[in-house]
Amino acid sequence: MIPNPWLNGLVVGGAVLAVLMTLGALASWWERKFSARLQGRVGTTILGPWGILQPFADAAKMIQKEDLIPRDADRVLFYIAPLFPVTLVLGLAAVIPFAGYWADGVWHGAAMVADVDVGVLFVLALSGLMVFPLWMAGWASNNKYSLLAAMRAVAQGVSYEIPMVLAALVPVIASGKLSVTGVIAWQAEHGWIVARLPVVGFLAFVLFYLTSLAEANRIPFDIPEAESELVGGVITEYTGIKSGLFILSEYLHTLVASAVATGMFLGGGHVPGLAGLPIWAQVVISLAAMWFKTLALFVSIYWIRWSWYRFRSDQLMELCWRYLVPGGLGLVASTAVAVSLGWV
Amino acid sequence: MLANIALIVLCAWTVVSAFFVVASKNLVHGVFWLAAMLLNTAVIYIALDAPFLASIQVILYTGGVITMMLFGVMLTLRQSGTIIPNPSQHSPGRATVAGLFGLTMLWAIWTTPELAAMTPTTSGSADEIGKLFLGQYMIPFEALSVLLLAGMIGAIVLARKGDA
């Protein structure tokens, strides 16, 4: 961390922004390549080696496209809705330490924009706001498919927020910390949550991962944009760069959600054997470890996306309220019991 | 100094967005102004060094209340188009009640003696707030949660009266 918060925000914030935006763009190329391989195709090949320049060409195309606003749309809301999803997701990334190092026997977070001491709550609060722009867009479009998609998005977002909070409570209770750095520091000292809490830690990780998928509207939870039922979901009426921003925000959300899950359950940038190395080496190794874990989760999300079917809207609600919420409560209760009995 | 200016700007913006909550002709816009107002309040909490309160404000009020209001707006009024007119306009009775309430508030503010500057008794961290909730203020805290539970059950009973 650079001591001056303004300078730290500028330097680290700029770096995080640049890395995330580049990865977000590359993710769309990577998904096309990956899905093509799964289906025995070759994917993009024309622009650059392996077609890797395709997302940049896509962005240029989207910016040039005509920007249409439907005649009967709510012009103001229609115009401002696409601004929020990317902004909110990048805000989420502000409290994630992307690296770390040992100093005086304590794990410190590094490469983070702000070390908020209620970081976990901050993450949950911003994820909860993600339904706003979707609803705004769905309503303002004045299109029945957009509106249905917005209704589904709100219902899904509100429902899956609850098991998500419950899953996030497990590492919070176990570590006694509310900041993302604090949770990671505890894991560096006592072991990663997935392994430290037998069964419960792993189940909480799976729950958090599933609900993050739902919050980011990825298969099997992507009913708000189910193209076979709802044309293009909330972005049906959007053209050009506005629809591009919605699509980019979904890649970014998946990426940031993977990073948050890595921090909460997989020890963030921590790997065994770092203690004793010079600080710069620790920061470099932990940065690589953090991105390795994050991208591994990211890959698995797209693996699921391209090999799993989509749930029906009512099945999705049933899964949440009948199984995930009671399951989450059980996980929280068992963690609390384990902590108060001194087993953790 | 900089912090004071930021606080004044934030407060002014909160009042402006609160004004548009009631002044919007389209109820949907009113709901989004309310969201902006509640978010602003959270930012004021951050400026006052209470990040825990700010996060809870966003989760409970901005996230929760607005989502419920969106459902309310969508489920109660059936009409086409993006504009839902505010039914409270041009109503002398409602204006009188609101005016009287405003006058009472003004009177209360003017007659209150100026308060001395206070330093908070706790640092406002989640840790201390949690200890106060489950220690000194245990009974009010639990009583409130029972009250909220009763309200929730009441809402479910009212909403599902027809199903039985």
Coordinates of C-alpha atoms in Angstrom, one line a residue:
Chain A
M1 CA 0.0 0.0 0.0
I2 CA 1.2 3.5 -0.8
P3 CA 0.8 5.5 2.5
N4 CA -1.0 8.5 0.9
P5 CA -4.6 7.4 0.3
W6 CA -5.1 9.8 -2.6
L7 CA -1.9 8.7 -4.4
N8 CA -2.7 5.0 -3.6
G9 CA -6.2 5.4 -5.1
L10 CA -4.8 7.0 -8.2
V11 CA -2.0 4.5 -8.8
V12 CA -3.5 1.2 -7.6
G13 CA -7.0 2.3 -8.7
G14 CA -5.7 3.1 -12.2
A15 CA -3.8 -0.2 -12.4
V16 CA -6.8 -2.3 -11.2
L17 CA -9.1 -0.4 -13.7
A18 CA -6.7 -1.1 -16.6
V19 CA -6.2 -4.8 -15.8
L20 CA -9.9 -5.4 -15.2
M21 CA -11.1 -3.6 -18.3
T22 CA -8.5 -5.4 -20.5
L23 CA -9.3 -8.8 -19.0
G24 CA -13.0 -8.0 -19.3
A25 CA -12.5 -7.4 -23.0
L26 CA -10.3 -10.4 -23.5
A27 CA -12.8 -12.6 -21.6
S28 CA -15.3 -12.2 -24.5
W29 CA -12.6 -13.4 -26.9
W30 CA -11.7 -16.2 -24.6
E31 CA -15.3 -17.3 -24.1
R32 CA -15.8 -17.6 -27.8
K33 CA -12.6 -19.6 -28.2
F34 CA -13.4 -21.8 -25.2
S35 CA -17.1 -22.5 -26.2
A36 CA -15.9 -23.2 -29.8
R37 CA -13.5 -25.9 -28.5
L38 CA -16.2 -27.4 -26.4
Q39 CA -18.4 -27.7 -29.5
G40 CA -15.7 -28.9 -31.9
R41 CA -15.4 -25.5 -33.7
V42 CA -12.4 -23.2 -34.0
G43 CA -13.9 -19.8 -32.9
T44 CA -12.3 -16.5 -33.9
T45 CA -9.3 -16.8 -36.2
I46 CA -9.1 -13.8 -38.4
L47 CA -7.9 -10.8 -36.3
G48 CA -4.4 -11.2 -34.7
P49 CA -3.0 -14.5 -33.6
W50 CA -5.8 -16.9 -32.6
G51 CA -8.2 -14.0 -33.3
I52 CA -7.2 -12.3 -30.0
L53 CA -7.8 -8.8 -31.4
Q54 CA -11.5 -9.6 -32.0
P55 CA -12.8 -7.9 -28.8
F56 CA -11.1 -4.6 -29.7
A57 CA -12.6 -4.7 -33.2
D58 CA -16.0 -5.5 -31.6
A59 CA -15.6 -2.5 -29.3
A60 CA -14.7 -0.2 -32.2
K61 CA -17.7 -1.5 -34.1
M62 CA -20.1 -1.0 -31.2
I63 CA -18.9 2.6 -30.7
Q64 CA -19.6 3.4 -34.3
K65 CA -23.0 1.8 -34.4
E66 CA -26.1 4.0 -34.6
D67 CA -27.5 4.8 -31.1
L68 CA -31.3 4.2 -31.2
I69 CA -33.7 5.2 -28.5
P70 CA -37.2 3.8 -29.0
R71 CA -40.0 6.4 -29.5
D72 CA -42.0 5.5 -26.5
A73 CA -39.1 4.8 -24.1
D74 CA -38.4 6.8 -20.9
R75 CA -35.6 8.8 -22.4
V76 CA -33.7 9.8 -19.3
L77 CA -33.8 6.4 -17.6
F78 CA -33.0 4.7 -20.8
Y79 CA -30.0 6.9 -21.3
I80 CA -28.4 6.6 -17.8
A81 CA -29.1 2.9 -17.1
P82 CA -26.1 1.6 -19.0
L83 CA -23.7 3.8 -17.0
F84 CA -24.3 2.0 -13.7
P85 CA -23.5 -1.7 -14.1
V86 CA -19.8 -1.3 -15.1
T87 CA -19.3 1.5 -12.5
L88 CA -20.8 -0.6 -9.6
V89 CA -18.7 -3.7 -10.5
L90 CA -15.5 -1.7 -10.7
G91 CA -16.4 -0.2 -7.3
L92 CA -16.6 -3.7 -5.9
A93 CA -13.0 -4.3 -7.0
A94 CA -11.8 -1.4 -4.8
V95 CA -11.8 -3.4 -1.5
I96 CA -10.1 -6.6 -2.9
P97 CA -6.4 -6.9 -2.0
F98 CA -4.9 -8.4 -5.1
A99 CA -1.6 -9.2 -3.4
G100 CA -0.1 -9.5 0.1
Y101 CA 3.0 -10.1 2.2
W102 CA 4.2 -11.2 5.6
A103 CA 5.6 -8.5 7.9
D104 CA 6.2 -9.1 11.6
G105 CA 4.3 -12.3 11.5
V106 CA 1.1 -10.7 10.2
W107 CA -0.3 -11.0 6.7
H108 CA -0.8 -7.5 5.1
G109 CA -2.9 -6.8 2.0
A110 CA -1.3 -5.0 -0.9
A111 CA -2.3 -3.8 -4.3
M112 CA -5.8 -2.7 -3.1
V113 CA -7.4 0.6 -3.7
A114 CA -9.0 1.0 -0.2
D115 CA -8.7 -1.1 2.9
V116 CA -12.2 -0.6 4.2
D117 CA -12.7 -2.2 7.6
V118 CA -16.2 -3.3 6.7
G119 CA -15.1 -4.5 3.2
V120 CA -17.3 -7.6 3.2
L121 CA -20.4 -5.5 3.9
F122 CA -19.3 -3.1 1.2
V123 CA -19.1 -5.9 -1.3
L124 CA -22.5 -7.2 -0.3
A125 CA -24.0 -3.7 -0.5
L126 CA -22.7 -3.0 -4.0
S127 CA -23.8 -6.4 -5.3
G128 CA -27.3 -5.7 -3.9
L129 CA -27.4 -2.6 -6.0
M130 CA -26.7 -4.5 -9.3
V131 CA -30.4 -5.0 -9.9
F132 CA -31.1 -1.3 -10.1
P133 CA -29.7 -0.6 -13.6
L134 CA -31.3 -3.8 -14.9
W135 CA -34.7 -2.7 -13.6
M136 CA -34.1 0.8 -14.8
A137 CA -33.2 -0.4 -18.3
G138 CA -36.1 -2.9 -18.4
W139 CA -38.7 -0.4 -17.4
A140 CA -37.4 2.5 -19.5
S141 CA -37.3 0.4 -22.7
N142 CA -41.1 0.1 -22.7
N143 CA -40.8 -3.4 -24.2
K144 CA -42.6 -6.4 -22.8
Y145 CA -39.5 -8.7 -23.1
S146 CA -37.3 -6.1 -21.3
L147 CA -39.9 -5.7 -18.6
L148 CA -40.3 -9.4 -18.0
A149 CA -36.5 -9.8 -17.9
A150 CA -36.3 -6.9 -15.4
M151 CA -38.9 -8.5 -13.2
R152 CA -37.0 -11.8 -13.3
A153 CA -33.7 -10.0 -12.6
V154 CA -35.1 -8.2 -9.5
A155 CA -36.8 -11.4 -8.2
Q156 CA -33.6 -13.4 -8.7
G157 CA -31.3 -10.7 -7.3
V158 CA -33.3 -10.1 -4.2
S159 CA -33.7 -13.9 -3.5
Y160 CA -30.1 -14.9 -4.1
E161 CA -28.7 -12.0 -2.1
I162 CA -29.9 -13.8 1.1
P163 CA -28.0 -17.1 0.7
M164 CA -25.0 -15.0 -0.6
V165 CA -24.9 -13.1 2.7
L166 CA -25.3 -16.3 4.7
A167 CA -22.4 -17.9 2.8
A168 CA -20.2 -14.8 3.3
L169 CA -21.0 -14.9 7.1
V170 CA -19.1 -18.2 7.4
P171 CA -15.6 -16.8 6.8
V172 CA -16.6 -13.6 8.8
I173 CA -17.7 -15.6 11.8
A174 CA -14.7 -18.0 11.6
S175 CA -12.2 -15.1 11.3
G176 CA -14.0 -12.5 13.4
K177 CA -13.1 -9.9 10.8
L178 CA -15.4 -7.8 8.5
S179 CA -12.7 -6.6 6.1
V180 CA -11.6 -8.6 3.1
T181 CA -7.9 -8.1 4.1
G182 CA -8.7 -9.3 7.7
V183 CA -10.4 -12.4 6.4
I184 CA -7.4 -13.2 4.1
A185 CA -4.9 -12.5 6.9
W186 CA -6.8 -14.9 9.2
Q187 CA -6.7 -17.5 6.5
A188 CA -2.9 -17.0 5.9
E189 CA -2.4 -17.7 9.6
H190 CA -4.9 -20.5 10.2
G191 CA -5.4 -22.0 6.8
W192 CA -7.9 -21.4 4.0
I193 CA -11.6 -21.4 4.9
V194 CA -12.3 -24.3 2.4
A195 CA -9.9 -26.5 4.2
R196 CA -9.8 -25.0 7.7
L197 CA -13.6 -25.7 8.3
P198 CA -14.0 -29.3 7.2
V199 CA -17.1 -29.8 5.0
V200 CA -18.8 -26.5 6.2
G201 CA -16.1 -24.3 4.7
F202 CA -16.3 -26.2 1.3
L203 CA -20.1 -26.1 1.3
A204 CA -20.1 -22.4 2.1
F205 CA -17.6 -21.8 -0.7
V206 CA -19.9 -23.7 -3.2
L207 CA -22.9 -21.7 -1.9
F208 CA -21.1 -18.4 -2.3
Y209 CA -19.9 -19.4 -5.8
L210 CA -23.5 -20.5 -6.9
T211 CA -25.1 -17.3 -5.6
S212 CA -22.4 -15.2 -7.2
L213 CA -23.2 -16.9 -10.5
A214 CA -26.9 -16.0 -9.9
E215 CA -26.0 -12.4 -9.1
A216 CA -23.9 -12.1 -12.2
N217 CA -26.7 -13.7 -14.3
R218 CA -24.6 -16.6 -15.6
I219 CA -26.0 -20.0 -16.6
P220 CA -27.6 -21.9 -15.0
F221 CA -29.0 -18.7 -13.5
D222 CA -29.3 -16.5 -16.5
I223 CA -33.1 -16.4 -16.9
P224 CA -33.1 -12.5 -17.1
E225 CA -31.5 -12.8 -20.5
A226 CA -32.8 -16.2 -21.6
E227 CA -32.6 -15.6 -25.3
S228 CA -34.9 -18.4 -26.3
E229 CA -37.7 -16.9 -24.2
L230 CA -37.0 -13.1 -23.9
V231 CA -35.1 -12.2 -27.1
G232 CA -32.3 -10.1 -25.5
G233 CA -33.6 -9.6 -22.0
V234 CA -33.2 -6.1 -20.7
I235 CA -30.8 -5.2 -23.5
T236 CA -33.4 -6.0 -26.2
E237 CA -33.9 -2.3 -27.1
Y238 CA -30.3 -1.2 -26.6
T239 CA -27.9 -0.7 -29.5
G240 CA -24.2 0.0 -30.0
I241 CA -22.0 0.8 -27.1
K242 CA -24.9 0.9 -24.6
S243 CA -25.6 -2.8 -25.1
G244 CA -21.8 -3.2 -25.1
L245 CA -21.6 -1.8 -21.6
F246 CA -24.2 -4.2 -20.3
I247 CA -22.3 -7.1 -21.9
L248 CA -18.9 -5.9 -20.6
S249 CA -20.4 -5.5 -17.1
E250 CA -21.4 -9.2 -17.0
Y251 CA -17.8 -10.3 -17.8
L252 CA -16.4 -7.9 -15.3
H253 CA -19.0 -9.0 -12.7
T254 CA -18.0 -12.7 -13.2
L255 CA -14.3 -11.7 -12.9
V256 CA -14.8 -9.6 -9.7
A257 CA -17.1 -12.2 -8.1
S258 CA -14.4 -14.8 -8.7
A259 CA -11.8 -12.5 -7.1
V260 CA -14.1 -12.0 -4.1
A261 CA -14.8 -15.7 -3.7
T262 CA -11.0 -16.3 -3.9
G263 CA -10.4 -13.8 -1.1
M264 CA -13.2 -15.0 1.1
F265 CA -12.6 -18.8 0.8
L266 CA -9.4 -19.6 -1.0
G267 CA -6.9 -17.4 1.0
G268 CA -6.7 -14.6 -1.6
G269 CA -3.1 -14.1 -2.6
H270 CA -1.7 -16.4 0.1
V271 CA 0.2 -19.5 -0.8
P272 CA 2.3 -21.6 1.7
G273 CA 6.1 -20.9 1.8
L274 CA 6.0 -17.1 1.3
A275 CA 7.3 -16.2 4.8
G276 CA 11.0 -15.3 4.8
L277 CA 11.1 -14.1 1.1
P278 CA 11.8 -10.4 0.4
I279 CA 8.7 -8.4 0.4
W280 CA 8.8 -7.5 -3.3
A281 CA 9.0 -11.3 -4.2
Q282 CA 6.1 -12.0 -1.9
V283 CA 4.0 -9.4 -3.5
V284 CA 4.8 -10.6 -7.0
I285 CA 4.1 -14.3 -6.1
S286 CA 0.9 -13.5 -4.2
L287 CA -0.3 -11.3 -7.1
A288 CA 0.3 -14.2 -9.5
A289 CA -1.4 -16.7 -7.0
M290 CA -4.4 -14.4 -6.6
W291 CA -4.9 -14.1 -10.4
F292 CA -4.3 -17.8 -10.9
K293 CA -7.1 -18.7 -8.4
T294 CA -9.4 -16.0 -9.7
L295 CA -9.0 -17.0 -13.3
A296 CA -9.4 -20.7 -12.4
L297 CA -12.8 -19.9 -10.9
F298 CA -13.6 -17.7 -13.9
V299 CA -12.8 -20.6 -16.3
S300 CA -15.0 -23.0 -14.3
I301 CA -17.9 -20.6 -14.5
Y302 CA -17.7 -20.5 -18.2
W303 CA -17.2 -24.3 -18.3
I304 CA -20.5 -24.6 -16.5
R305 CA -22.1 -22.0 -18.7
W306 CA -21.4 -23.9 -21.9
S307 CA -22.1 -27.4 -20.6
W308 CA -25.2 -27.0 -18.4
Y309 CA -28.8 -26.2 -19.2
R310 CA -30.8 -23.2 -18.0
F311 CA -33.2 -23.5 -15.0
R312 CA -36.8 -22.4 -15.5
S313 CA -37.8 -19.3 -13.6
D314 CA -39.9 -21.1 -10.9
Q315 CA -37.2 -23.8 -10.5
L316 CA -34.7 -21.1 -9.8
M317 CA -36.8 -19.6 -7.0
E318 CA -37.6 -23.0 -5.6
L319 CA -33.9 -23.9 -5.5
C320 CA -33.1 -20.6 -3.6
W321 CA -35.9 -20.6 -1.0
R322 CA -36.3 -24.3 -0.5
Y323 CA -32.7 -25.4 -0.4
L324 CA -30.1 -22.6 -0.5
V325 CA -31.5 -20.4 2.2
P326 CA -32.1 -23.2 4.8
G327 CA -28.7 -24.7 3.8
G328 CA -27.1 -21.3 4.3
L329 CA -28.7 -20.9 7.8
G330 CA -27.4 -24.4 8.7
L331 CA -23.9 -23.5 7.6
V332 CA -23.9 -20.2 9.6
A333 CA -25.3 -22.0 12.7
S334 CA -22.7 -24.8 12.5
T335 CA -19.9 -22.3 12.1
A336 CA -21.1 -20.3 15.1
V337 CA -21.3 -23.5 17.2
A338 CA -17.8 -24.6 16.1
V339 CA -16.3 -21.1 16.8
S340 CA -18.0 -20.9 20.3
L341 CA -16.8 -24.4 21.2
G342 CA -13.2 -23.3 20.2
W343 CA -12.9 -25.9 17.4
V344 CA -11.8 -23.3 14.8
Chain B
M1 CA -12.4 22.5 5.7
L2 CA -12.5 20.3 2.6
A3 CA -14.5 17.8 4.6
N4 CA -17.0 20.5 5.7
I5 CA -17.5 21.6 2.1
A6 CA -17.9 18.0 1.0
L7 CA -20.5 17.5 3.7
I8 CA -22.4 20.6 2.8
V9 CA -22.5 19.6 -0.9
L10 CA -23.7 16.1 0.1
C11 CA -26.4 17.4 2.4
A12 CA -27.6 19.9 -0.3
W13 CA -27.7 17.1 -2.9
T14 CA -29.7 14.9 -0.4
V15 CA -32.3 17.6 0.1
V16 CA -32.5 18.2 -3.7
S17 CA -33.1 14.5 -4.3
A18 CA -35.6 14.3 -1.5
F19 CA -37.5 17.2 -3.1
F20 CA -37.7 15.3 -6.4
V21 CA -39.0 12.2 -4.7
V22 CA -42.2 14.1 -4.0
A23 CA -42.1 16.5 -6.9
S24 CA -41.7 13.9 -9.7
K25 CA -44.7 13.6 -11.9
N26 CA -43.7 10.1 -12.8
L27 CA -43.8 7.7 -9.8
V28 CA -41.0 5.6 -11.3
H29 CA -38.7 8.6 -11.4
G30 CA -39.7 9.3 -7.8
V31 CA -38.6 5.9 -6.7
F32 CA -35.2 6.4 -8.4
W33 CA -34.8 9.8 -6.7
L34 CA -35.5 8.0 -3.4
A35 CA -32.8 5.6 -4.2
A36 CA -30.4 8.5 -4.9
M37 CA -31.5 10.2 -1.6
L38 CA -30.8 7.0 0.4
L39 CA -27.5 6.4 -1.2
N40 CA -26.5 10.0 -0.4
T41 CA -27.4 9.4 3.2
A42 CA -25.0 6.5 3.1
V43 CA -22.3 8.7 1.7
I44 CA -22.9 11.2 4.5
Y45 CA -22.4 8.4 7.0
I46 CA -19.0 7.6 5.3
A47 CA -18.0 11.3 5.5
L48 CA -18.9 11.1 9.2
D49 CA -16.6 8.1 9.8
A50 CA -19.3 5.5 10.2
P51 CA -18.7 3.0 7.3
F52 CA -20.5 0.2 9.1
L53 CA -23.7 2.3 9.3
A54 CA -23.2 3.3 5.6
S55 CA -23.0 -0.3 4.4
I56 CA -26.0 -1.3 6.4
Q57 CA -27.9 1.8 5.0
V58 CA -27.2 0.6 1.5
I59 CA -28.1 -3.0 2.1
L60 CA -31.3 -2.4 4.1
Y61 CA -32.7 0.8 2.7
T62 CA -31.3 1.4 -0.8
G63 CA -31.3 -2.3 -1.7
G64 CA -34.2 -3.6 0.3
V65 CA -36.7 -0.8 0.5
I66 CA -36.3 0.3 -3.1
T67 CA -36.7 -3.3 -4.4
M68 CA -39.9 -3.7 -2.5
M69 CA -41.1 -0.3 -3.8
L70 CA -40.3 -1.4 -7.3
F71 CA -42.5 -4.4 -6.8
G72 CA -45.2 -2.2 -5.3
V73 CA -45.2 0.1 -8.3
M74 CA -45.2 -2.7 -10.8
L75 CA -47.9 -4.8 -9.1
T76 CA -50.5 -2.3 -8.0
L77 CA -51.0 -0.1 -11.0
R78 CA -52.0 -1.7 -14.3
Q79 CA -51.4 0.6 -17.3
S80 CA -49.3 0.8 -20.4
G81 CA -46.4 3.1 -21.1
T82 CA -43.5 4.1 -18.9
I83 CA -45.3 6.9 -17.0
I84 CA -47.1 6.1 -13.7
P85 CA -48.8 9.4 -12.6
N86 CA -48.4 10.4 -9.0
P87 CA -51.9 10.2 -7.6
S88 CA -51.1 12.7 -4.8
Q89 CA -51.1 15.7 -7.0
H90 CA -53.7 18.5 -6.8
S91 CA -55.2 17.3 -3.5
P92 CA -55.8 20.2 -1.0
G93 CA -56.3 17.8 2.0
R94 CA -53.0 16.1 1.5
A95 CA -51.3 19.4 0.9
T96 CA -52.7 20.7 4.2
V97 CA -51.5 17.7 6.2
A98 CA -48.0 17.9 4.6
G99 CA -47.9 21.7 5.1
L100 CA -48.8 21.3 8.8
F101 CA -46.2 18.6 9.2
G102 CA -43.6 20.9 7.6
L103 CA -44.5 23.8 9.9
T104 CA -44.2 21.6 12.9
M105 CA -40.8 20.5 11.8
L106 CA -39.7 24.1 11.2
W107 CA -41.0 25.1 14.6
A108 CA -39.2 22.2 16.3
I109 CA -35.9 23.1 14.6
W110 CA -36.2 26.8 15.4
T111 CA -37.1 26.3 19.1
T112 CA -34.4 23.7 19.8
P113 CA -31.4 25.4 21.5
E114 CA -28.2 25.0 19.6
L115 CA -26.5 21.8 20.5
A116 CA -22.9 21.7 21.6
A117 CA -20.5 19.8 19.4
M118 CA -20.3 16.2 20.5
T119 CA -17.7 13.5 20.1
P120 CA -19.1 10.1 19.6
T121 CA -18.9 7.8 22.6
T122 CA -17.8 4.8 20.4
S123 CA -15.7 4.6 17.3
G124 CA -18.7 3.3 15.4
S125 CA -16.9 0.1 14.4
A126 CA -18.9 -3.1 13.8
D127 CA -17.2 -4.7 16.8
E128 CA -18.4 -2.1 19.3
I129 CA -21.9 -1.7 17.8
G130 CA -22.3 -5.5 18.0
K131 CA -21.2 -5.5 21.6
L132 CA -23.7 -2.8 22.5
F133 CA -26.5 -4.6 20.7
L134 CA -25.9 -7.8 22.4
G135 CA -25.0 -6.3 25.8
Q136 CA -26.4 -3.0 27.0
Y137 CA -29.2 -2.7 24.5
M138 CA -30.0 -6.5 24.3
I139 CA -33.7 -6.2 25.2
P140 CA -34.7 -3.2 22.9
F141 CA -32.7 -5.0 20.1
E142 CA -34.6 -8.3 20.5
A143 CA -37.9 -6.5 21.0
L144 CA -37.4 -4.7 17.7
S145 CA -36.6 -7.9 15.9
V146 CA -39.8 -9.5 17.3
L147 CA -41.7 -6.4 16.1
L148 CA -40.3 -6.7 12.6
L149 CA -41.1 -10.4 12.5
A150 CA -44.7 -9.7 13.5
G151 CA -44.9 -7.0 10.7
M152 CA -43.5 -9.5 8.2
I153 CA -46.0 -12.2 9.2
G154 CA -48.8 -9.6 9.0
A155 CA -47.7 -8.6 5.5
I156 CA -47.7 -12.3 4.3
V157 CA -51.2 -12.8 5.8
L158 CA -52.6 -9.7 4.1
A159 CA -50.9 -10.5 0.7
R160 CA -52.2 -14.1 0.7
K161 CA -55.7 -13.5 2.0
G162 CA -57.2 -14.6 -1.3
D163 CA -55.2 -17.8 -1.7
A164 CA -56.0 -19.6 1.6

